[in-house]
């Protein structure tokens, strides 16, 4: 193998573009590994850990672009570099077409684009807070895709936004639907009368697609960023967001979505629920049903339950995958297992989808290990091997540090799937496939070779490996949920209907395999 490393001085690309370019570059013939990133200390640290940091890369500044290619022997590296440069040029602002105007500052863009009131920011975390403050100072709502922003900066930005009557979505906000336009990661759903305020990206996507499947639609989906309901985040944006959609005539129901919140923040949010003046459904994983009910809200134990108010507004359910009966289906799976197969392994792109399934298994009194476990006794790092029942969120910072999100580049998850298939104690592997804007154009298609390899490994060892998949998407997405589901079922994969059903099925497999 040969390694080529170049630095392009004073050449800036945002993190979303660079993630996309890295993913495409890794698919070029002859490429063993490709890395395109800005010359920040964090990115250089990643390269150093990989043994790829040269003196030239070490000297790169945070405004310089680094391109690193590891190629197979005999590969024309100059031609490969030219292909990567071409990918980068396609991402450059000039590709917007003749007559397009490039603005060099947020202030000039805000002044030059008539009626603009929202800035989507995806820059390195070192600069994210500064750019977000500039946008707020220009009276723009902000969707901050960037992560690695200090908690104190997040709180200061959200307090400023609140005082100015603006939304500060993020940091680490990956999903929003504003006036029926999906921003960053999102699905194509019909407009309607359900408003969502969420401290969870895939959790909010799941609720929105379930509302769509139930015949309803979304008025607005406001993301807050994952830390908003933590003790440090203070719930500033969710408490700001509850009265905002409630004050508009369109939403008949408001749905709040979050991973487990801090108790003090949950109390603040529920005070807003009590004053909302409209039905509010609260889906906080690990939240208190008693507290929600006392505040006049409607408690939802699962994401499917959170979407059901839409069924009361438009009770025609769209066609979807065949509904499983988790208990019987799990019994059929366990009957096919060999001696010693008893563990379920979850490999997820979406953190909330992982959380919902993990909590479903835990509710049966079963121990679960995870990189997002709240209990440190059961927490795993990204580099750790699985043990017992393990559920991994590949979108967590531990996995994405220096790499694209798995919804864009699923490579680490595919490698882990094959590794899990070699473990004779594994009974089932559970996976999610997230469709929509910003995601991989064919997440199922790119995973099928790894699924087939995992099935082959188990089959040749005399074992049955149950692969369970949930496809998060709608009939309006490209590709559609029906097309992706059909491809999985043709490969012998069991497809669940919702994230809630996924958790129920995983729990029943784990429980029955333990009893066998």
Coordinates of C-alpha atoms in Angstrom, one line a residue:
X1 CA 0.0 0.0 0.0
X2 CA 1.1 3.6 -0.6
X3 CA 0.0 6.8 1.3
X4 CA -0.4 10.2 -0.3
X5 CA -1.0 13.3 1.8
X6 CA -1.5 16.8 0.6
X7 CA -2.5 20.1 2.3
X8 CA -4.5 22.8 0.4
X9 CA -3.8 26.0 2.2
X10 CA -6.7 28.4 3.0
X11 CA -9.2 26.1 1.5
X12 CA -12.4 25.7 3.6
X13 CA -15.2 23.1 3.3
X14 CA -17.9 22.5 5.8
X15 CA -18.0 19.3 7.7
X16 CA -21.2 18.0 5.9
X17 CA -19.5 18.3 2.5
X18 CA -16.3 16.7 3.7
X19 CA -18.2 13.7 5.2
X20 CA -19.9 13.2 1.8
X21 CA -16.7 13.5 -0.1
X22 CA -14.9 11.1 2.2
X23 CA -17.6 8.5 1.8
X24 CA -17.5 8.8 -2.0
X25 CA -13.7 8.8 -2.1
X26 CA -13.6 5.5 0.0
X27 CA -15.6 3.9 -2.8
X28 CA -13.1 4.7 -5.6
X29 CA -11.3 1.8 -7.1
X30 CA -7.9 1.2 -5.5
X31 CA -8.7 3.2 -2.4
X32 CA -8.0 1.4 0.9
X33 CA -8.8 4.5 3.0
X34 CA -9.6 8.1 2.2
X35 CA -9.7 11.0 4.6
X36 CA -10.7 14.6 3.8
X37 CA -10.9 17.0 6.7
X38 CA -9.9 20.5 7.9
X39 CA -6.6 20.8 9.7
X40 CA -8.0 21.0 13.2
X41 CA -6.2 19.5 16.2
X42 CA -8.9 16.9 16.6
X43 CA -8.7 15.8 13.0
X44 CA -4.9 15.7 13.2
X45 CA -5.2 13.6 16.3
X46 CA -7.4 11.1 14.5
X47 CA -4.7 10.8 11.7
X48 CA -2.0 10.4 14.3
X49 CA -3.9 7.5 15.9
X50 CA -4.2 5.9 12.4
X51 CA -0.5 6.3 11.8
X52 CA -1.1 8.7 8.9
X53 CA 0.0 12.1 10.3
X54 CA 3.0 13.4 8.3
X55 CA 5.0 16.5 9.1
X56 CA 3.2 18.4 6.4
X57 CA -0.2 17.4 7.8
X58 CA 1.0 18.2 11.4
X59 CA 1.8 21.8 10.2
X60 CA -1.7 22.3 8.6
X61 CA -3.7 25.1 10.1
X62 CA -7.4 24.9 11.0
X63 CA -8.3 26.8 7.8
X64 CA -6.3 24.3 5.6
X65 CA -7.8 21.3 3.9
X66 CA -6.1 17.9 4.4
X67 CA -6.4 15.1 1.9
X68 CA -5.0 11.6 2.8
X69 CA -5.3 8.6 0.5
X70 CA -4.1 5.1 1.3
X71 CA -4.1 3.1 -2.0
X72 CA -3.4 -0.4 -3.0
X73 CA -0.1 -1.2 -4.5
X74 CA 0.1 -0.4 -8.2
X75 CA -2.6 2.2 -8.1
X76 CA -2.1 5.5 -9.9
X77 CA -2.3 7.8 -6.8
X78 CA -2.1 11.0 -8.9
X79 CA -5.2 9.9 -10.8
X80 CA -6.9 9.0 -7.5
X81 CA -6.0 12.4 -6.1
X82 CA -7.4 14.1 -9.2
X83 CA -10.7 12.2 -8.7
X84 CA -10.9 13.3 -5.1
X85 CA -10.2 16.9 -6.1
X86 CA -13.0 16.6 -8.6
X87 CA -15.4 15.4 -5.9
X88 CA -14.4 18.5 -3.8
X89 CA -14.9 20.9 -6.7
X90 CA -18.4 19.5 -7.3
X91 CA -19.1 20.5 -3.6
X92 CA -17.7 24.0 -4.1
X93 CA -20.1 27.0 -4.0
X94 CA -19.5 27.7 -7.7
X95 CA -21.4 24.5 -8.6
X96 CA -24.6 26.4 -7.7
X97 CA -24.7 27.6 -11.4
X98 CA -24.1 30.7 -13.4
X99 CA -25.3 33.9 -11.7
X100 CA -25.2 32.5 -8.2
X101 CA -24.0 34.9 -5.6
X102 CA -21.4 33.7 -3.0
X103 CA -21.6 35.6 0.3
X104 CA -18.5 35.6 2.5
X105 CA -20.2 36.6 5.7
X106 CA -23.5 35.8 7.5
X107 CA -24.3 39.5 7.7
X108 CA -23.9 40.0 4.0
X109 CA -26.0 36.9 3.2
X110 CA -28.7 38.0 5.6
X111 CA -28.8 41.4 4.0
X112 CA -28.6 40.1 0.4
X113 CA -31.2 37.3 0.5
X114 CA -34.6 38.9 0.9
X115 CA -36.8 37.3 3.5
X116 CA -34.1 35.1 4.9
X117 CA -34.6 34.3 8.6
X118 CA -32.8 31.0 9.2
X119 CA -29.1 30.0 9.1
X120 CA -28.0 26.3 8.9
X121 CA -24.4 26.1 10.3
X122 CA -22.1 23.1 9.8
X123 CA -18.6 24.1 10.6
X124 CA -15.9 22.7 12.9
X125 CA -16.9 22.8 16.5
X126 CA -14.1 25.2 17.3
X127 CA -15.9 27.9 15.3
X128 CA -19.5 26.9 15.6
X129 CA -20.5 29.0 18.6
X130 CA -18.9 32.1 17.0
X131 CA -20.8 31.7 13.8
X132 CA -24.1 30.9 15.6
X133 CA -23.8 34.1 17.6
X134 CA -23.2 36.1 14.4
X135 CA -26.4 34.6 13.0
X136 CA -28.4 35.4 16.1
X137 CA -27.0 38.9 16.1
X138 CA -28.4 39.2 12.6
X139 CA -31.8 38.1 13.9
X140 CA -31.7 34.7 12.2
X141 CA -33.0 31.5 13.6
X142 CA -30.2 29.0 13.8
X143 CA -29.9 25.3 13.1
X144 CA -26.5 24.3 14.3
X145 CA -25.5 20.9 12.9
X146 CA -22.0 21.1 14.4
X147 CA -21.1 19.3 17.6
X148 CA -18.2 19.5 20.0
X149 CA -19.5 22.8 21.3
X150 CA -18.9 23.6 25.0
X151 CA -22.0 23.4 27.2
X152 CA -21.5 26.9 28.5
X153 CA -21.5 28.2 24.9
X154 CA -24.6 26.3 24.1
X155 CA -26.4 27.8 27.1
X156 CA -25.3 31.3 26.3
X157 CA -26.5 31.0 22.7
X158 CA -29.8 29.6 23.7
X159 CA -30.4 32.3 26.3
X160 CA -29.6 34.9 23.7
X161 CA -32.0 33.3 21.2
X162 CA -34.7 33.1 23.8
X163 CA -34.4 36.7 24.7
X164 CA -34.6 37.7 20.9
X165 CA -37.6 35.4 20.3
X166 CA -35.5 33.1 18.0
X167 CA -34.9 29.4 17.8
X168 CA -31.4 28.1 18.5
X169 CA -31.6 24.5 17.3
X170 CA -28.5 22.6 18.4
X171 CA -25.6 22.2 18.7
X172 CA -25.6 18.7 17.3
X173 CA -29.1 19.2 15.8
X174 CA -29.4 17.0 12.7
X175 CA -33.1 17.1 12.0
X176 CA -35.8 19.7 11.4
X177 CA -38.8 20.2 9.2
X178 CA -39.7 23.9 8.7
X179 CA -42.7 24.8 6.6
X180 CA -42.6 21.2 5.1
X181 CA -38.9 21.5 4.1
X182 CA -36.6 18.9 5.7
X183 CA -33.3 20.3 6.9
X184 CA -30.1 18.1 7.1
X185 CA -31.4 14.6 8.0
X186 CA -35.2 14.3 7.5
X187 CA -37.9 12.4 5.7
X188 CA -40.5 13.4 3.1
X189 CA -43.7 13.6 5.1
X190 CA -47.1 15.2 4.3
X191 CA -47.9 18.6 5.9
X192 CA -50.5 18.3 8.7
X193 CA -51.5 19.2 12.2
X194 CA -48.9 17.5 14.5
X195 CA -46.0 19.7 15.8
X196 CA -42.9 18.0 17.1
X197 CA -40.2 19.5 19.4
X198 CA -37.4 17.0 19.9
X199 CA -34.0 16.7 21.6
X200 CA -33.4 13.7 19.4
X201 CA -32.7 13.5 15.7
X202 CA -33.7 9.9 14.7
X203 CA -36.3 9.9 17.5
X204 CA -38.1 12.9 15.9
X205 CA -37.7 11.2 12.4
X206 CA -39.3 8.1 13.8
X207 CA -42.3 9.9 15.2
X208 CA -42.7 12.0 12.0
X209 CA -42.7 8.9 9.7
X210 CA -45.1 7.0 12.1
X211 CA -47.5 10.0 12.0
X212 CA -47.3 9.9 8.2
X213 CA -48.0 6.2 8.1
X214 CA -51.0 6.7 10.3
X215 CA -52.4 9.2 7.8
X216 CA -51.4 12.4 9.5
X217 CA -48.9 15.1 8.8
X218 CA -46.4 17.4 10.3
X219 CA -46.8 21.2 10.8
X220 CA -43.3 21.9 12.1
X221 CA -40.5 19.7 13.5
X222 CA -38.2 21.7 15.8
X223 CA -34.9 20.1 16.9
X224 CA -33.2 21.3 20.1
X225 CA -30.0 19.4 20.0
X226 CA -29.4 16.3 22.1
X227 CA -28.1 18.0 25.3
X228 CA -31.0 20.4 25.7
X229 CA -32.7 18.2 28.3
X230 CA -29.5 17.3 30.2
X231 CA -28.8 19.0 33.4
X232 CA -26.3 21.3 31.7
X233 CA -28.6 22.2 28.8
X234 CA -31.4 23.3 31.1
X235 CA -34.2 22.6 28.6
X236 CA -34.0 26.2 27.3
X237 CA -35.0 25.4 23.7
X238 CA -37.7 22.8 24.5
X239 CA -39.4 25.1 27.0
X240 CA -39.1 27.9 24.3
X241 CA -40.4 25.5 21.7
X242 CA -43.6 24.2 23.4
X243 CA -45.5 27.5 23.5
X244 CA -44.3 28.4 19.9
X245 CA -46.1 25.7 18.0
X246 CA -49.0 25.9 20.5
X247 CA -49.6 29.5 19.6
X248 CA -50.0 28.8 15.9
X249 CA -53.4 27.6 14.6
X250 CA -52.1 24.6 12.6
X251 CA -50.9 22.1 15.2
X252 CA -53.7 20.3 17.0
X253 CA -51.3 18.1 18.9
X254 CA -47.7 18.7 20.1
X255 CA -45.3 15.8 20.5
X256 CA -42.2 16.2 22.7
X257 CA -39.4 13.6 22.1
X258 CA -36.2 13.0 24.1
X259 CA -33.8 10.5 25.4
X260 CA -33.8 10.2 29.2
X261 CA -34.0 13.8 30.5
X262 CA -32.5 15.2 33.7
X263 CA -35.2 15.2 36.4
X264 CA -34.9 19.0 37.1
X265 CA -35.2 19.8 33.4
X266 CA -38.1 17.4 32.9
X267 CA -40.0 19.4 35.6
X268 CA -39.4 22.7 33.8
X269 CA -40.6 21.3 30.5
X270 CA -43.8 19.8 32.1
X271 CA -44.6 23.2 33.5
X272 CA -44.8 24.4 29.9
X273 CA -46.9 21.4 29.0
X274 CA -49.4 22.3 31.7
X275 CA -49.8 25.8 30.2
X276 CA -49.7 24.8 26.5
X277 CA -53.5 24.9 26.0
X278 CA -53.4 22.1 23.5
X279 CA -52.9 18.3 23.8
X280 CA -49.2 17.5 24.4
X281 CA -47.8 14.0 24.0
X282 CA -44.6 13.4 25.9
X283 CA -42.2 10.7 24.8
X284 CA -39.2 10.9 27.1
X285 CA -37.4 7.5 27.2
X286 CA -37.2 6.7 30.9
X287 CA -39.5 9.6 31.8
X288 CA -42.1 9.6 34.5
X289 CA -45.7 8.7 33.5
X290 CA -47.0 10.1 36.8
X291 CA -45.3 13.5 36.3
X292 CA -46.6 13.8 32.7
X293 CA -50.1 12.9 33.7
X294 CA -50.1 15.3 36.6
X295 CA -49.1 18.1 34.2
X296 CA -52.0 17.3 31.9
X297 CA -49.9 15.7 29.2
X298 CA -50.3 12.3 27.5
X299 CA -47.5 9.9 28.4
X300 CA -46.1 7.8 25.5
X301 CA -44.0 4.8 26.6
X302 CA -42.8 4.3 23.0
X303 CA -42.4 6.2 19.7
X304 CA -45.4 4.5 18.2
X305 CA -47.6 5.6 21.1
X306 CA -46.3 9.1 20.6
X307 CA -47.6 9.1 17.0
X308 CA -51.1 7.8 17.8
X309 CA -52.7 11.2 18.3
X310 CA -52.4 11.6 14.5
X311 CA -54.6 8.5 14.1
X312 CA -57.4 10.4 15.9
X313 CA -57.1 13.3 13.4
X314 CA -56.8 11.1 10.3
X315 CA -57.5 7.5 11.2
X316 CA -56.6 5.9 7.8
X317 CA -53.4 3.9 8.1
X318 CA -51.2 3.7 5.0
X319 CA -49.9 0.3 3.9
X320 CA -46.7 -0.9 5.6
X321 CA -44.8 -4.1 6.3
X322 CA -46.7 -7.0 7.7
X323 CA -47.3 -6.6 11.5
X324 CA -45.3 -9.0 13.6
X325 CA -46.6 -10.8 16.7
X326 CA -43.4 -10.4 18.7
X327 CA -44.0 -13.3 21.1
X328 CA -44.8 -15.9 18.4
X329 CA -42.2 -14.6 16.0
X330 CA -39.5 -14.8 18.7
X331 CA -40.6 -18.4 19.6
X332 CA -40.1 -19.3 16.0
X333 CA -36.6 -17.8 16.0
X334 CA -35.5 -19.5 19.2
X335 CA -36.7 -22.9 17.9
X336 CA -34.1 -22.5 15.0
X337 CA -31.1 -21.6 17.3
X338 CA -28.2 -23.9 18.1
X339 CA -27.1 -24.7 21.6
X340 CA -25.4 -21.7 23.2
X341 CA -27.0 -19.0 21.0
X342 CA -28.7 -16.6 23.4
X343 CA -27.6 -13.0 22.9
X344 CA -29.0 -10.2 20.9
X345 CA -26.7 -7.6 19.4
X346 CA -28.0 -4.2 18.2
X347 CA -26.1 -2.2 15.6
X348 CA -27.9 1.2 15.2
X349 CA -27.4 4.4 13.2
X350 CA -30.0 6.3 15.3
X351 CA -29.3 6.9 19.0
X352 CA -33.0 7.1 20.1
X353 CA -33.8 4.0 18.0
X354 CA -31.0 2.2 19.9
X355 CA -32.3 3.6 23.2
X356 CA -35.9 2.5 22.6
X357 CA -34.9 -1.0 21.8
X358 CA -32.3 -1.2 24.6
X359 CA -34.9 0.0 27.2
X360 CA -37.4 -2.5 25.9
X361 CA -35.0 -5.3 26.6
X362 CA -34.0 -3.8 30.0
X363 CA -37.6 -3.6 31.0
X364 CA -37.7 -7.4 31.0
X365 CA -35.0 -7.4 33.7
X366 CA -32.3 -8.3 31.3
X367 CA -28.8 -6.8 31.5
X368 CA -27.7 -4.8 28.5
X369 CA -24.3 -3.3 27.6
X370 CA -24.0 -0.3 25.4
X371 CA -21.8 2.7 24.5
X372 CA -24.8 4.9 25.5
X373 CA -25.7 3.2 28.7
X374 CA -26.5 5.6 31.6
X375 CA -25.2 3.0 34.1
X376 CA -21.4 3.1 33.9
X377 CA -21.2 -0.6 35.0
X378 CA -22.7 -1.6 31.7
X379 CA -21.1 1.0 29.4
X380 CA -18.8 0.0 26.5
X381 CA -16.4 2.1 24.5
X382 CA -16.5 2.1 20.7
X383 CA -13.3 -0.1 20.6
X384 CA -14.6 -2.7 23.1
X385 CA -15.9 -6.2 22.1
X386 CA -19.5 -7.0 22.6
X387 CA -20.6 -8.8 25.8
X388 CA -23.9 -10.4 26.5
X389 CA -26.7 -8.4 25.0
X390 CA -25.0 -5.4 23.5
X391 CA -26.6 -2.4 21.7
X392 CA -24.4 0.1 20.0
X393 CA -25.2 3.6 18.7
X394 CA -22.8 4.1 15.8
X395 CA -23.8 7.7 15.5
X396 CA -22.4 8.5 19.0
X397 CA -19.4 10.8 19.1
X398 CA -17.1 7.9 20.1
X399 CA -17.7 6.3 16.7
X400 CA -18.0 9.4 14.6
X401 CA -14.8 11.2 15.8
X402 CA -13.1 12.0 12.5
X403 CA -15.5 9.8 10.5
X404 CA -18.8 10.5 8.7
X405 CA -22.0 9.6 10.4
X406 CA -23.2 6.0 9.8
X407 CA -26.3 7.3 8.0
X408 CA -23.8 8.6 5.4
X409 CA -21.0 6.0 5.6
X410 CA -22.0 2.7 7.1
X411 CA -18.6 1.0 6.8
X412 CA -17.8 0.5 10.6
X413 CA -21.3 -1.0 11.1
X414 CA -20.9 -3.4 8.3
X415 CA -17.5 -4.6 9.7
X416 CA -19.1 -5.1 13.1
X417 CA -22.0 -7.1 11.6
X418 CA -19.6 -9.6 10.1
X419 CA -17.7 -9.8 13.4
X420 CA -20.9 -10.4 15.4
X421 CA -21.8 -13.3 13.0
X422 CA -18.6 -15.1 14.1
X423 CA -19.6 -15.1 17.7
X424 CA -21.3 -18.5 18.4
X425 CA -23.3 -17.0 21.3
X426 CA -25.2 -14.5 19.1
X427 CA -28.8 -15.4 18.3
X428 CA -29.9 -12.2 16.5
X429 CA -28.6 -8.9 15.1
X430 CA -30.9 -5.9 15.1
X431 CA -30.2 -3.0 12.7
X432 CA -31.9 0.2 11.6
X433 CA -31.9 1.8 8.2
X434 CA -32.7 5.5 8.1
X435 CA -33.9 6.9 4.8
X436 CA -34.5 10.5 3.7
X437 CA -32.6 13.7 3.0
X438 CA -29.0 13.6 3.9
X439 CA -28.8 9.9 4.4
X440 CA -27.0 7.3 2.2
X441 CA -28.9 7.0 -1.2
X442 CA -29.3 3.2 -0.7
X443 CA -28.6 2.1 2.9
X444 CA -30.0 -1.4 2.4
X445 CA -28.3 -2.0 -0.9
X446 CA -24.9 -1.1 0.5
X447 CA -25.5 -3.4 3.5
X448 CA -26.8 -6.5 1.7
X449 CA -23.3 -7.9 0.9
X450 CA -22.4 -7.8 4.6
X451 CA -25.7 -9.4 5.5
X452 CA -25.1 -12.2 3.1
X453 CA -21.6 -12.7 4.5
X454 CA -22.9 -12.8 8.0
X455 CA -25.6 -15.3 7.0
X456 CA -22.9 -17.5 5.3
X457 CA -20.6 -17.5 8.3
X458 CA -23.4 -18.6 10.6
X459 CA -24.8 -21.2 8.1
X460 CA -21.4 -22.8 7.6
X461 CA -21.0 -23.0 11.4
X462 CA -24.3 -24.9 11.6
X463 CA -26.1 -22.0 13.2
X464 CA -29.1 -19.8 12.4
X465 CA -28.5 -16.1 12.7
X466 CA -31.7 -14.0 12.8
X467 CA -31.2 -10.6 11.3
X468 CA -33.9 -8.1 12.2
X469 CA -34.2 -4.7 10.5
X470 CA -36.3 -1.6 10.9
X471 CA -36.5 0.8 8.0
X472 CA -37.3 4.4 9.1
X473 CA -38.9 6.1 6.1
X474 CA -42.0 6.9 4.2
X475 CA -43.5 6.1 0.8
X476 CA -42.5 9.6 -0.3
X477 CA -38.8 9.0 0.4
X478 CA -36.3 8.1 -2.3
X479 CA -35.7 5.2 -2.1
X480 CA -39.1 4.4 -0.6
X481 CA -39.6 2.4 2.6
X482 CA -41.4 -0.3 0.5
X483 CA -38.5 -0.8 -1.9
X484 CA -36.0 -1.0 0.9
X485 CA -38.2 -3.4 2.9
X486 CA -38.7 -5.7 -0.2
X487 CA -34.9 -5.9 -0.7
X488 CA -34.3 -6.9 2.9
X489 CA -37.1 -9.5 2.9
X490 CA -35.7 -11.0 -0.3
X491 CA -32.5 -11.5 1.6
X492 CA -34.2 -13.4 4.4
X493 CA -34.2 -10.5 6.9
X494 CA -37.2 -10.0 9.3
X495 CA -38.5 -6.5 8.9
X496 CA -40.3 -4.8 11.8
X497 CA -43.0 -2.1 11.4
X498 CA -41.8 0.5 13.9
X499 CA -39.1 1.3 16.4
X500 CA -41.5 0.2 19.2
X501 CA -42.1 -3.1 17.5
X502 CA -38.4 -3.6 17.0
X503 CA -37.8 -3.2 20.8
X504 CA -40.6 -5.7 21.6
X505 CA -39.3 -8.3 19.1
X506 CA -35.7 -7.9 20.4
X507 CA -36.9 -8.2 24.0
X508 CA -38.9 -11.4 23.3
X509 CA -35.9 -13.0 21.5
X510 CA -33.6 -12.2 24.4
X511 CA -36.2 -13.4 27.0
X512 CA -37.1 -16.7 25.2
X513 CA -33.4 -17.5 24.3
X514 CA -32.5 -17.0 28.0
X515 CA -35.3 -19.4 29.0
X516 CA -34.4 -22.1 26.4

